[in-house]
XYZ file of C-alpha atoms in Angstrom:
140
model
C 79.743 -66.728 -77.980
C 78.134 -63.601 -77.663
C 74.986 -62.557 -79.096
C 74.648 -60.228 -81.426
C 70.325 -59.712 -80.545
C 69.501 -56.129 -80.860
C 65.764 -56.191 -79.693
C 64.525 -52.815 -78.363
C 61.428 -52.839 -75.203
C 58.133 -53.508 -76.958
C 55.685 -50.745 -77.520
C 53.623 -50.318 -74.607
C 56.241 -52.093 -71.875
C 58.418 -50.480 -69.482
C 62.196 -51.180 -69.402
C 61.545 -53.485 -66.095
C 58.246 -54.839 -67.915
C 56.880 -54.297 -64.421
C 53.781 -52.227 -65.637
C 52.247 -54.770 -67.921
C 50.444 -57.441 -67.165
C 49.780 -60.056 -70.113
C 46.317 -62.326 -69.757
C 46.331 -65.647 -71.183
C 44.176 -64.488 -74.447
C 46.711 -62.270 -74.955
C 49.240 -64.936 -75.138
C 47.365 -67.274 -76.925
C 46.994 -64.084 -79.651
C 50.942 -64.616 -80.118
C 52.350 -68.396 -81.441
C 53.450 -67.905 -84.675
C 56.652 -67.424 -86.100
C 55.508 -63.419 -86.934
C 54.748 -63.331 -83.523
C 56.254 -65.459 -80.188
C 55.149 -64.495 -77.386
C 56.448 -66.703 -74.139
C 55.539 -67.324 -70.350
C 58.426 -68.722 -68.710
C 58.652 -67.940 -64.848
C 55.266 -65.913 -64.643
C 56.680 -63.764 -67.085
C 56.155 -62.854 -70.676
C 58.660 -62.644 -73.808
C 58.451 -61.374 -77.012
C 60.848 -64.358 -78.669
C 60.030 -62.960 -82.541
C 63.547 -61.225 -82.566
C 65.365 -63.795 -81.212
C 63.809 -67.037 -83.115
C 66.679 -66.780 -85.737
C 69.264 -66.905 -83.486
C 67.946 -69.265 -80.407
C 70.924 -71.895 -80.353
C 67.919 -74.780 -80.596
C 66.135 -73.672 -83.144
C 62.945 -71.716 -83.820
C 60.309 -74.589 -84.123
C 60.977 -75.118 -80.390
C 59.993 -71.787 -79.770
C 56.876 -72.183 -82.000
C 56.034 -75.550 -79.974
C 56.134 -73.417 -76.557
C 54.954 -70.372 -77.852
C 50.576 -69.559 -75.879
C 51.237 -71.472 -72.881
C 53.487 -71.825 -69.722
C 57.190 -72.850 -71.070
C 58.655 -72.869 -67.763
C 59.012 -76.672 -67.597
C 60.698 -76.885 -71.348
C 63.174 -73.775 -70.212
C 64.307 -75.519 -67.303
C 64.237 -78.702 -69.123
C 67.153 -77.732 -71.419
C 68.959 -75.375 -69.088
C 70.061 -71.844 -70.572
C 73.569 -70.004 -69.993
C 73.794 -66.516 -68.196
C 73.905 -65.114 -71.233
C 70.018 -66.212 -71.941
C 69.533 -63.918 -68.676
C 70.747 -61.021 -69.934
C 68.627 -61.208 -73.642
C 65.622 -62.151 -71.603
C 66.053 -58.716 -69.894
C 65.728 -57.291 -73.156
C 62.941 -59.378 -74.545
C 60.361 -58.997 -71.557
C 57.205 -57.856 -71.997
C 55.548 -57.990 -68.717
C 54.259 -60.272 -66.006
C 51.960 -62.855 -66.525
C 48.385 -62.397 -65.291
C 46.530 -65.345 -63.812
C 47.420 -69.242 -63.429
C 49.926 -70.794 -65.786
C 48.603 -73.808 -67.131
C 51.208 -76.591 -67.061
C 51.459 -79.262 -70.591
C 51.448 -81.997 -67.871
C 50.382 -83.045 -64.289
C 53.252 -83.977 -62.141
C 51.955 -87.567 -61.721
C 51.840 -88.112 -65.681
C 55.256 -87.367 -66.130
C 58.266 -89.607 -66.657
C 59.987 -90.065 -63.334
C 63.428 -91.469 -63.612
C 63.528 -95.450 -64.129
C 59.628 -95.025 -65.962
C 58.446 -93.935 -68.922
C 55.146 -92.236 -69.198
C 53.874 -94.171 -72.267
C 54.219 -97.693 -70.786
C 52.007 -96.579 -67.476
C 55.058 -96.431 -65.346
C 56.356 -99.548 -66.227
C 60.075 -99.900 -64.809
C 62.515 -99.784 -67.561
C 65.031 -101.813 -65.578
C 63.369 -104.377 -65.434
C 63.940 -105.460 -69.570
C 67.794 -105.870 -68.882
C 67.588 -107.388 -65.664
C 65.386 -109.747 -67.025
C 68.318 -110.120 -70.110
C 70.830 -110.948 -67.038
C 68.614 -113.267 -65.597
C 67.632 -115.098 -68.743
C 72.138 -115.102 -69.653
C 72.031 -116.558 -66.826
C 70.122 -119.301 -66.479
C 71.449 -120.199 -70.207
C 75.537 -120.517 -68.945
C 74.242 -122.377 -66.003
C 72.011 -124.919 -68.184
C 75.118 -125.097 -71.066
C 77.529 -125.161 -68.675
């Protein structure tokens, strides 16, 4: 489906964005639904135009919006067509560190879960199978 986002460059950016660099303040400055501003990639986006039409929604937008979304926009996975409005949405480059929402070692891994310290999660229907187990043998 094609997108019908008319968003022109912001005031103060070049077409590549290449001229502007965006601090962290300056990012911060921008998280509300009047104004979205993005980092995703070490670059910035002005998302304001585009919250009404984002196919998830603009509170996800909001939720990302004054800090490093790069995770969240890989996360979800975005068509070619998300490439080409991003070209029209930059702002500039991002200057400094982006500050990730989590350390690598806090997050879920596959088979964990972050709130239960790691705990396996296989091990609840292994434990079923063992446990059906021992009951047909016992019955049997």
């Amino acid at each position: 489906m094609a997108s019908t986002l008319n968003v022109e460059s912001p005031i103060g950016a070049s077409s590549s964005g290449d001229d502007k660099r965006i601090t962290l303040d300056q990012l911060k400055e921008h998280t509300t639904r009047d104004s979205l501003w993005l980092l995703i990639h070490g670059k910035v986006y002005d998302v304001t135009k585009f919250r009404d039409e984002h196919p998830g929604g603009d509170e996800v937008l909001v939720e990302e919006a004054g800090h490093d979304a790069t995770e969240a926009f890989d996360d979800i996975g975005h068509s070619p067509e998300a490439d080409s409005i991003m070209e029209k949405i930059l702002i500039g480059e991002f200057k400094g560190e982006s500050k990730k929402k989590a350390a690598p070692a806090a997050r879920a891994t596959a088979g964990q879960t972050a709130s239960t310290g790691g705990f396996p999660i296989w091990v609840i229907p292994a434990g079923f199978a063992v446990v059906y187990l021992a009951w047909r043998v016992f019955v049997a």
